[in-house]
Amino acid sequence: MLVVRLEAEDDLDGWREAARALALADVPPSQVDWAVGAIRSLFGGAQQLPPPTRPTFSVPKPFLDLAALVVCHREPERFGLLYALLCRIRDNRQAMEDRADPLVQRLERMAKEVRRDAHKMHAFVRFREVEDDGGVRMVAWFEPDNHIVRREAGFFVRRFAVMRWSILTPELCIHWDCERLTESPGATRADAPDGDPIEETWKTYYASIFNPARLKIKAMTKEMPKKYWKNMPETALVGELIAGARGRELEMVERSRSKAIPESGRDLELALAGEAEARQAERALQPGGNMLGAWEALLADAKACTRCSLYGPATQTVFGEGPLDAHIMFVGEQPGDQEDLAGRPFIGPAGQLFNRALGEAGVDRSTTYVTNAVKHFKFEPRGKRRIHSKPGGPEIDACRWWIDQERVLIKPPVTVALGATAARSLFGKTVTIGAMRGKPHRAADGGETWVTVHPSFLLRVQDRQEEEYARFVEDLRAIGERAKALA
Ligand code: URA
């Protein structure tokens, strides 16, 4: 048995170096023991790595991307599992494309869990202000499920470049001083500061931007895992959490920036970057001008959504896209296979038909906001294929939280339900498409809403296809004209 000792829990470079040498020497996965220790020792002690017996080989980029995520997973077997897949890819470059393969499935599930953990860290880290020898420092406590802290440090550096901050976690702490990122060993909750005045600012800010009529405390508490509540001052105002998170962060950057005095060229560069951020913060914090920040915060939270069980098998949340001042919001049913992989709505066969019909109706898709009633792909695995499965009432209801938030932010003059699922979501009840087509209605939230068929219906109808397509184009033309009239 060969023992490979990696330097850290997330030592991707060490794993790659060792795995490559082992695969070239044809060492079977069962003959390798992967461990983590303070000192990297690829083939330590008296062990000899057999010489290479195989020609060098390259691996597809998706495997490298997968490995970079999976090494951060908490599963102790991760290095061995990745090495087993590497050996298969060495022998068959397409090995990873078999989505039904249990090893590929397991590794992809692990990658997804790491991605979700990272989204949670982006969305739920909350800083408190403290004074230390260098002045103001923002300090946050966070408990990730996986070894993601080092991997995610860049996100916080980019987001809070001109702010001195520390993120403390049980395994590893990271610190940014506006120039350098440093690390220290893990901390405990008691090392992190508790409440301070900035929390009042945050709470007031949340209270002022949110419409109390829309408070949904039950839904909110469901969305935010309890694990994170104790770190978040806003849980006192739990219903108001989502909108404006980015604006609040920018406000914090501005507070921090105003206390930094540039000394070197680098400081100046950072200060200028801070100016831009601060100007953006000002715009974002003006009443009504906070849409982009709020939408980005909403997106970050939706990426970590676990409101119903569909998030498990799906690859990712597919959120809405388009300009936030769109005059038309199109609502489909749920992402399909291609949308699930790409992370964008209506790009597969139904999306292509939809684009064609929009073009013929004189509606430019890029000026509209396109989203779905349900944000995760629901499917039945059949061999290597994933067959679309209709979302049920509880899934539509669980996902209504997101579409409600999208509608509050965008306030489209005209919304269009594409098919029965979208109509059920928007009207809060089952409706008959045929009876509602061709005229405006009031959705449950009062917005003007039109109903037409779903583009995939046109792909399914065998006879009358041309006739149904022409009717769909006519519906879209009438909707486009109505939106123009309201604009
Ligand atoms: N069907 C939908 O309803 N939405 C998509 O995004 C794709 C197909």
Coordinates of C-alpha atoms and ligand atoms in Angstrom, one line a residue:
M1 CA 0.0 0.0 0.0
L2 CA 1.3 3.5 -0.9
V3 CA 0.5 6.3 1.5
V4 CA 0.1 9.8 0.1
R5 CA 0.1 12.5 2.7
L6 CA -1.4 15.8 1.6
E7 CA -0.6 19.1 3.2
A8 CA -4.1 20.3 3.9
E9 CA -7.8 19.2 3.7
D10 CA -8.1 21.2 0.4
D11 CA -4.7 20.4 -1.0
L12 CA -5.7 20.3 -4.7
D13 CA -2.1 20.8 -6.1
G14 CA -0.8 18.0 -3.9
W15 CA -3.5 15.6 -4.9
R16 CA -3.0 16.4 -8.6
E17 CA 0.8 15.9 -8.4
A18 CA 0.5 12.6 -6.6
A19 CA -2.5 11.3 -8.6
R20 CA -0.8 12.0 -11.9
A21 CA 2.4 10.2 -10.9
L22 CA 0.4 7.2 -9.6
A23 CA -1.8 7.0 -12.7
L24 CA 1.3 7.0 -14.9
A25 CA 2.8 4.3 -12.8
D26 CA -0.4 2.3 -13.1
V27 CA -0.9 2.0 -9.4
P28 CA -4.5 0.8 -8.8
P29 CA -6.8 2.9 -6.7
S30 CA -7.1 0.1 -4.1
Q31 CA -3.3 0.3 -3.5
V32 CA -3.3 4.0 -2.4
D33 CA -4.0 5.3 1.0
W34 CA -4.7 9.1 1.1
A35 CA -4.1 11.0 4.3
V36 CA -3.8 14.6 5.4
G37 CA -0.9 15.8 7.6
A38 CA 0.9 19.0 8.3
I39 CA 3.8 18.0 6.0
R40 CA 3.2 16.9 2.5
S41 CA 4.9 13.7 1.8
L42 CA 3.8 12.3 -1.5
F43 CA 5.3 8.9 -1.2
G44 CA 6.8 9.1 2.3
G45 CA 9.1 6.9 4.3
A46 CA 10.8 4.0 2.6
Q47 CA 8.1 3.8 -0.1
Q48 CA 9.2 3.8 -3.7
L49 CA 6.9 5.0 -6.4
P50 CA 7.1 2.6 -9.3
P51 CA 8.4 4.2 -12.5
P52 CA 5.9 5.4 -15.2
T53 CA 4.7 2.7 -17.3
R54 CA 2.1 4.6 -19.2
P55 CA 2.4 7.4 -21.8
T56 CA 1.4 10.8 -20.5
F57 CA -2.2 11.7 -20.9
S58 CA -4.4 14.8 -20.5
V59 CA -7.8 15.1 -18.8
P60 CA -10.9 17.0 -19.9
K61 CA -11.4 20.4 -18.2
P62 CA -14.7 19.3 -16.6
F63 CA -12.8 16.7 -14.6
L64 CA -10.3 19.4 -13.3
D65 CA -13.3 21.6 -12.4
L66 CA -14.9 18.7 -10.6
A67 CA -11.7 17.8 -8.7
A68 CA -11.3 21.4 -7.6
L69 CA -14.7 21.3 -5.9
V70 CA -14.6 17.7 -4.6
V71 CA -11.2 18.1 -2.8
C72 CA -13.1 20.7 -0.6
H73 CA -15.8 18.2 0.4
R74 CA -15.8 16.8 4.0
E75 CA -16.0 13.2 2.8
P76 CA -12.7 11.5 3.9
E77 CA -12.8 9.2 0.8
R78 CA -12.8 12.1 -1.6
F79 CA -9.1 11.8 -2.8
G80 CA -9.4 8.1 -3.5
L81 CA -12.7 8.5 -5.3
L82 CA -11.2 11.2 -7.5
Y83 CA -8.2 9.1 -8.2
A84 CA -10.4 6.1 -9.2
L85 CA -12.2 8.4 -11.7
L86 CA -8.8 9.7 -13.0
C87 CA -7.7 6.2 -13.7
R88 CA -10.9 5.5 -15.7
I89 CA -10.4 8.7 -17.7
R90 CA -6.8 7.7 -18.4
D91 CA -8.2 4.6 -20.0
N92 CA -11.2 6.2 -21.6
R93 CA -11.3 10.0 -22.0
Q94 CA -15.1 10.0 -22.2
A95 CA -15.5 8.1 -18.9
M96 CA -16.9 11.2 -17.2
E97 CA -19.7 11.7 -19.7
D98 CA -21.6 8.6 -18.4
R99 CA -24.0 10.4 -16.1
A100 CA -25.5 7.1 -15.0
D101 CA -22.2 5.9 -13.6
P102 CA -22.5 5.7 -9.8
L103 CA -18.9 7.0 -9.2
V104 CA -19.5 10.0 -11.5
Q105 CA -22.9 10.6 -9.9
R106 CA -21.4 10.5 -6.4
L107 CA -18.6 12.9 -7.2
E108 CA -21.0 15.3 -9.0
R109 CA -23.3 15.2 -5.9
M110 CA -20.3 16.1 -3.7
A111 CA -19.3 18.9 -6.0
K112 CA -22.8 20.2 -5.8
E113 CA -22.8 20.1 -2.0
V114 CA -19.5 22.1 -2.0
R115 CA -21.0 24.7 -4.4
R116 CA -24.1 25.0 -2.2
D117 CA -22.0 25.5 0.9
A118 CA -20.0 28.2 -0.9
H119 CA -23.3 30.0 -1.9
K120 CA -24.4 29.8 1.7
M121 CA -21.1 31.3 2.9
H122 CA -21.5 34.2 0.3
A123 CA -25.1 34.8 1.4
F124 CA -24.9 34.3 5.2
V125 CA -21.5 35.7 6.4
R126 CA -22.3 38.7 8.6
F127 CA -19.6 41.1 9.8
R128 CA -19.4 42.9 13.1
E129 CA -17.3 46.0 13.5
V130 CA -14.4 45.9 16.0
E131 CA -11.4 48.1 16.8
D132 CA -8.0 46.6 16.7
D133 CA -4.4 48.0 16.6
G134 CA -4.8 48.8 12.9
G135 CA -8.2 50.6 13.3
V136 CA -11.6 49.3 12.3
R137 CA -11.9 45.6 11.3
M138 CA -15.0 43.7 10.3
V139 CA -15.1 40.3 11.9
A140 CA -17.5 37.5 11.0
W141 CA -18.0 34.0 12.4
F142 CA -19.1 31.2 10.0
E143 CA -19.4 27.4 10.2
P144 CA -19.1 25.8 6.7
D145 CA -20.0 22.2 6.2
N146 CA -17.0 21.6 4.0
H147 CA -13.4 22.7 3.6
I148 CA -14.3 25.8 1.5
V149 CA -12.8 28.7 3.4
R150 CA -9.5 29.0 1.4
R151 CA -11.3 28.4 -1.8
E152 CA -13.9 31.2 -1.1
A153 CA -11.4 33.8 0.2
G154 CA -11.1 35.4 -3.2
F155 CA -14.9 36.1 -3.3
F156 CA -14.6 38.1 -0.1
V157 CA -11.4 39.9 -1.2
R158 CA -13.1 41.0 -4.4
R159 CA -16.2 42.0 -2.7
F160 CA -14.6 43.8 0.3
A161 CA -11.3 44.9 -1.2
V162 CA -11.0 48.2 0.7
M163 CA -12.2 46.9 4.0
R164 CA -10.1 45.2 6.7
W165 CA -11.8 42.0 7.6
S166 CA -11.5 38.6 9.2
I167 CA -13.6 35.5 8.8
L168 CA -13.3 33.1 11.7
T169 CA -14.3 29.4 11.2
P170 CA -13.6 26.3 13.3
E171 CA -11.0 25.0 10.9
L172 CA -9.3 28.0 9.5
C173 CA -9.4 31.8 9.8
I174 CA -8.7 34.2 7.0
H175 CA -7.7 37.9 7.3
W176 CA -7.6 40.7 4.8
D177 CA -5.7 43.9 5.4
C178 CA -6.6 45.6 2.1
E179 CA -3.4 44.2 0.6
R180 CA -2.6 40.7 1.8
L181 CA -4.6 37.7 2.7
T182 CA -3.3 35.8 5.7
E183 CA -4.4 32.7 7.5
S184 CA -4.5 31.5 11.1
P185 CA -5.7 28.3 12.7
G186 CA -9.3 27.7 13.5
A187 CA -11.2 29.7 16.1
T188 CA -14.3 29.2 18.3
R189 CA -17.5 31.1 18.4
A190 CA -16.3 32.8 21.5
D191 CA -13.4 34.4 19.6
A192 CA -15.9 36.3 17.4
P193 CA -17.5 39.5 18.5
D194 CA -21.2 39.6 19.3
G195 CA -23.7 42.4 18.6
D196 CA -22.5 46.0 18.0
P197 CA -24.0 49.2 16.7
I198 CA -23.6 48.3 13.1
E199 CA -26.4 45.8 13.7
E200 CA -28.7 48.6 14.4
T201 CA -27.8 50.2 11.1
W202 CA -28.5 47.0 9.3
K203 CA -31.8 46.5 11.0
T204 CA -33.0 50.0 10.4
Y205 CA -31.9 49.7 6.8
Y206 CA -33.8 46.5 6.3
A207 CA -36.9 47.9 8.0
S208 CA -36.9 51.0 5.8
I209 CA -36.6 49.3 2.5
F210 CA -39.1 46.5 2.9
N211 CA -42.8 46.6 2.4
P212 CA -44.2 45.1 5.6
A213 CA -47.3 44.0 3.7
R214 CA -45.1 41.4 2.0
L215 CA -43.6 39.9 5.2
K216 CA -43.5 36.2 5.0
I217 CA -42.0 35.1 8.2
K218 CA -42.7 31.4 7.8
A219 CA -41.2 31.2 4.4
M220 CA -38.2 33.2 5.4
T221 CA -37.4 31.1 8.4
K222 CA -37.7 28.0 6.2
E223 CA -35.3 29.5 3.7
M224 CA -32.5 30.5 6.1
P225 CA -31.1 27.4 7.8
K226 CA -31.3 27.7 11.6
K227 CA -27.6 27.1 11.8
Y228 CA -27.0 30.6 10.5
W229 CA -29.5 32.5 12.6
K230 CA -27.4 33.1 15.6
N231 CA -24.8 35.0 13.4
M232 CA -27.4 37.3 11.8
P233 CA -28.7 40.5 13.4
E234 CA -31.4 40.7 10.9
T235 CA -33.1 37.5 12.1
A236 CA -34.7 39.9 14.5
L237 CA -36.4 41.2 11.4
V238 CA -36.5 37.9 9.7
G239 CA -39.1 38.6 7.0
E240 CA -37.1 41.5 5.6
L241 CA -33.8 39.7 5.0
I242 CA -33.5 39.2 1.3
A243 CA -33.9 42.6 -0.5
G244 CA -31.0 44.9 -0.2
A245 CA -28.3 42.7 1.2
R246 CA -25.8 43.9 -1.4
G247 CA -26.7 47.5 -0.8
R248 CA -26.0 46.9 2.9
E249 CA -22.6 45.4 2.1
L250 CA -21.7 48.4 -0.1
E251 CA -22.7 50.7 2.7
M252 CA -20.4 48.8 5.0
V253 CA -17.5 49.1 2.4
E254 CA -18.2 52.9 2.3
R255 CA -18.0 53.2 6.1
S256 CA -14.8 51.3 6.1
R257 CA -13.3 53.2 3.2
S258 CA -14.0 56.6 4.8
K259 CA -11.7 55.5 7.6
A260 CA -8.7 54.5 5.4
I261 CA -6.1 57.1 4.5
P262 CA -4.2 56.2 1.3
E263 CA -0.4 56.2 1.7
S264 CA 1.1 54.1 -1.1
G265 CA 0.2 53.9 -4.8
R266 CA -1.5 50.6 -4.0
D267 CA -3.5 52.2 -1.2
L268 CA -4.5 54.9 -3.7
E269 CA -5.6 52.3 -6.2
L270 CA -7.7 50.6 -3.5
A271 CA -9.1 53.8 -2.4
L272 CA -10.2 54.7 -5.9
A273 CA -11.8 51.3 -6.3
G274 CA -13.4 52.1 -3.0
E275 CA -14.7 55.4 -4.4
A276 CA -16.4 53.6 -7.2
E277 CA -17.9 51.0 -4.8
A278 CA -19.0 53.8 -2.5
R279 CA -20.7 55.8 -5.4
Q280 CA -22.4 52.6 -6.4
A281 CA -23.5 52.1 -2.8
E282 CA -25.0 55.6 -2.7
R283 CA -27.0 54.9 -5.9
A284 CA -28.0 51.5 -4.5
L285 CA -29.2 53.0 -1.3
Q286 CA -31.4 55.6 -2.8
P287 CA -35.1 54.8 -2.5
G288 CA -36.0 52.8 -5.6
G289 CA -32.5 52.6 -6.9
N290 CA -31.6 49.5 -5.1
M291 CA -32.8 47.0 -7.6
L292 CA -29.6 45.5 -8.9
G293 CA -28.2 45.0 -5.4
A294 CA -31.4 43.5 -4.2
W295 CA -31.6 41.2 -7.3
E296 CA -28.0 40.0 -6.8
A297 CA -28.7 39.3 -3.2
L298 CA -31.8 37.4 -4.2
L299 CA -29.9 35.4 -6.8
A300 CA -27.2 34.5 -4.3
D301 CA -29.8 33.2 -1.8
A302 CA -31.8 31.4 -4.5
K303 CA -28.6 29.6 -5.5
A304 CA -28.6 28.0 -2.1
C305 CA -32.3 27.2 -2.1
T306 CA -33.4 24.0 -0.3
R307 CA -37.1 24.9 0.0
C308 CA -38.3 21.7 -1.6
S309 CA -36.6 18.4 -2.4
L310 CA -36.0 19.2 -6.1
Y311 CA -32.7 20.8 -5.3
G312 CA -31.2 17.4 -4.5
P313 CA -31.1 15.7 -7.9
A314 CA -30.9 18.9 -9.9
T315 CA -27.6 20.4 -10.9
Q316 CA -28.3 24.0 -9.9
T317 CA -31.0 26.7 -9.4
V318 CA -32.0 28.2 -12.7
F319 CA -33.0 31.8 -11.8
G320 CA -34.6 34.4 -14.1
E321 CA -32.6 36.6 -16.4
G322 CA -33.1 39.8 -18.3
P323 CA -33.1 43.6 -17.7
L324 CA -34.6 44.6 -14.3
D325 CA -36.6 47.4 -16.0
A326 CA -38.2 44.9 -18.5
H327 CA -41.8 45.7 -19.5
I328 CA -42.6 42.0 -20.0
M329 CA -41.9 39.2 -17.6
F330 CA -42.3 35.7 -19.1
V331 CA -42.9 32.9 -16.7
G332 CA -42.3 29.3 -17.8
E333 CA -42.8 26.0 -15.9
Q334 CA -39.4 24.8 -14.8
P335 CA -35.9 24.4 -16.4
G336 CA -35.4 21.5 -18.7
D337 CA -32.3 19.2 -19.1
Q338 CA -30.2 21.8 -21.0
E339 CA -31.3 24.7 -18.8
D340 CA -30.4 22.7 -15.7
L341 CA -26.8 22.1 -17.0
A342 CA -26.3 25.6 -18.3
G343 CA -28.0 27.5 -15.4
R344 CA -30.1 29.7 -17.8
P345 CA -33.8 29.6 -18.6
F346 CA -35.3 28.7 -22.0
I347 CA -32.2 27.8 -24.0
G348 CA -33.2 24.2 -25.0
P349 CA -35.6 23.1 -27.8
A350 CA -38.6 24.9 -26.2
G351 CA -36.5 28.0 -25.7
Q352 CA -35.5 28.0 -29.4
L353 CA -39.1 27.7 -30.5
F354 CA -39.9 30.5 -28.1
N355 CA -37.2 32.8 -29.5
R356 CA -38.5 32.1 -33.0
A357 CA -42.0 33.0 -32.1
L358 CA -41.0 36.1 -30.2
G359 CA -39.0 37.3 -33.3
E360 CA -42.0 36.8 -35.6
A361 CA -44.2 38.6 -33.1
G362 CA -41.8 41.6 -33.0
V363 CA -40.8 41.2 -29.4
D364 CA -37.1 41.4 -28.6
R365 CA -36.3 38.7 -26.0
S366 CA -33.3 40.7 -24.7
T367 CA -35.6 43.4 -23.5
T368 CA -37.8 41.0 -21.5
Y369 CA -37.2 39.2 -18.2
V370 CA -37.6 35.4 -18.5
T371 CA -38.0 33.1 -15.5
N372 CA -39.8 30.0 -14.4
A373 CA -42.4 29.2 -11.8
V374 CA -40.1 26.4 -10.4
K375 CA -36.4 27.0 -10.4
H376 CA -35.1 23.4 -10.2
F377 CA -35.3 20.7 -12.9
K378 CA -37.6 17.9 -11.9
F379 CA -36.9 14.7 -13.7
E380 CA -37.0 10.9 -13.7
P381 CA -33.7 9.2 -14.5
R382 CA -34.1 6.7 -17.3
G383 CA -30.7 5.0 -18.1
K384 CA -28.5 7.9 -19.1
R385 CA -31.4 10.2 -19.8
R386 CA -33.3 12.5 -17.5
I387 CA -36.9 12.7 -18.4
H388 CA -38.9 15.8 -17.6
S389 CA -41.4 15.4 -14.8
K390 CA -44.2 17.9 -14.1
P391 CA -43.8 19.9 -10.9
G392 CA -46.5 19.3 -8.3
G393 CA -48.5 21.8 -6.3
P394 CA -46.2 21.7 -3.2
E395 CA -43.2 22.4 -5.4
I396 CA -44.9 25.3 -7.2
D397 CA -46.0 26.7 -3.8
A398 CA -42.5 26.3 -2.3
C399 CA -40.9 28.1 -5.2
R400 CA -43.5 30.9 -5.3
W401 CA -41.3 32.7 -2.8
W402 CA -38.7 33.4 -5.5
I403 CA -41.1 34.5 -8.2
D404 CA -42.8 36.8 -5.7
Q405 CA -39.5 38.4 -4.9
E406 CA -38.6 38.8 -8.6
R407 CA -42.0 40.4 -9.2
V408 CA -41.6 42.8 -6.3
L409 CA -38.2 44.0 -7.6
I410 CA -39.0 44.2 -11.3
K411 CA -42.7 45.2 -11.2
P412 CA -43.3 44.3 -14.8
P413 CA -46.2 46.2 -16.4
V414 CA -47.1 42.9 -18.1
T415 CA -46.5 39.3 -17.0
V416 CA -47.1 36.3 -19.2
A417 CA -47.8 32.8 -17.9
L418 CA -46.5 30.3 -20.4
G419 CA -48.7 27.3 -19.6
A420 CA -50.6 25.9 -16.7
T421 CA -47.8 25.6 -14.1
A422 CA -46.9 29.3 -14.5
A423 CA -50.6 30.2 -14.4
R424 CA -51.1 28.3 -11.2
S425 CA -48.1 30.0 -9.6
L426 CA -49.2 33.5 -10.6
F427 CA -52.9 33.2 -9.9
G428 CA -52.6 30.9 -6.9
K429 CA -55.1 28.4 -8.3
T430 CA -55.6 26.1 -11.3
V431 CA -56.9 27.9 -14.3
T432 CA -57.9 26.9 -17.9
I433 CA -55.6 28.2 -20.5
G434 CA -58.1 28.2 -23.3
A435 CA -60.6 30.2 -21.3
M436 CA -58.0 32.9 -20.3
R437 CA -56.1 33.4 -23.5
G438 CA -56.0 36.6 -25.4
K439 CA -57.0 39.1 -22.7
P440 CA -55.5 40.6 -19.6
H441 CA -56.2 39.4 -16.0
R442 CA -55.1 40.3 -12.5
A443 CA -52.7 37.9 -10.9
A444 CA -52.9 37.1 -7.2
D445 CA -50.5 40.1 -6.5
G446 CA -52.6 42.5 -8.6
G447 CA -50.2 42.7 -11.6
E448 CA -51.6 42.6 -15.2
T449 CA -51.1 39.0 -16.4
W450 CA -51.7 37.3 -19.7
V451 CA -51.9 33.6 -20.3
T452 CA -50.9 31.6 -23.3
V453 CA -49.6 28.1 -24.0
H454 CA -46.2 26.8 -23.1
P455 CA -43.8 26.5 -26.1
S456 CA -43.2 22.8 -25.4
F457 CA -47.0 22.3 -26.1
L458 CA -46.3 23.3 -29.7
L459 CA -43.5 20.7 -29.9
R460 CA -45.9 18.0 -28.7
V461 CA -49.0 18.7 -30.8
Q462 CA -48.8 16.5 -33.9
D463 CA -51.6 17.7 -36.0
R464 CA -52.5 21.4 -35.9
Q465 CA -48.9 22.3 -35.2
E466 CA -48.8 25.2 -37.7
E467 CA -52.2 26.5 -36.6
E468 CA -51.2 26.4 -32.9
Y469 CA -47.9 28.1 -33.6
A470 CA -49.6 30.9 -35.5
R471 CA -51.9 31.4 -32.5
F472 CA -49.0 31.5 -30.1
V473 CA -47.3 34.2 -32.3
E474 CA -50.5 36.2 -32.3
D475 CA -50.7 36.0 -28.5
L476 CA -47.2 37.3 -28.2
R477 CA -47.8 40.1 -30.7
A478 CA -50.8 41.3 -28.7
I479 CA -48.8 41.1 -25.5
G480 CA -45.9 43.1 -27.1
E481 CA -48.3 45.8 -28.2
R482 CA -49.9 46.0 -24.8
A483 CA -46.5 46.3 -23.1
K484 CA -45.6 49.1 -25.6
A485 CA -48.9 50.9 -24.8
L486 CA -48.3 50.7 -21.1
A487 CA -44.6 51.8 -21.3
Ligands
URA1 N1 -39.4 25.0 -20.2 C1 -39.6 25.9 -19.2 O1 -40.7 26.1 -18.8 N2 -38.6 26.7 -18.8 C2 -37.4 26.6 -19.3 O2 -36.5 27.3 -18.8 C3 -37.2 25.6 -20.3 C4 -38.2 24.8 -20.7

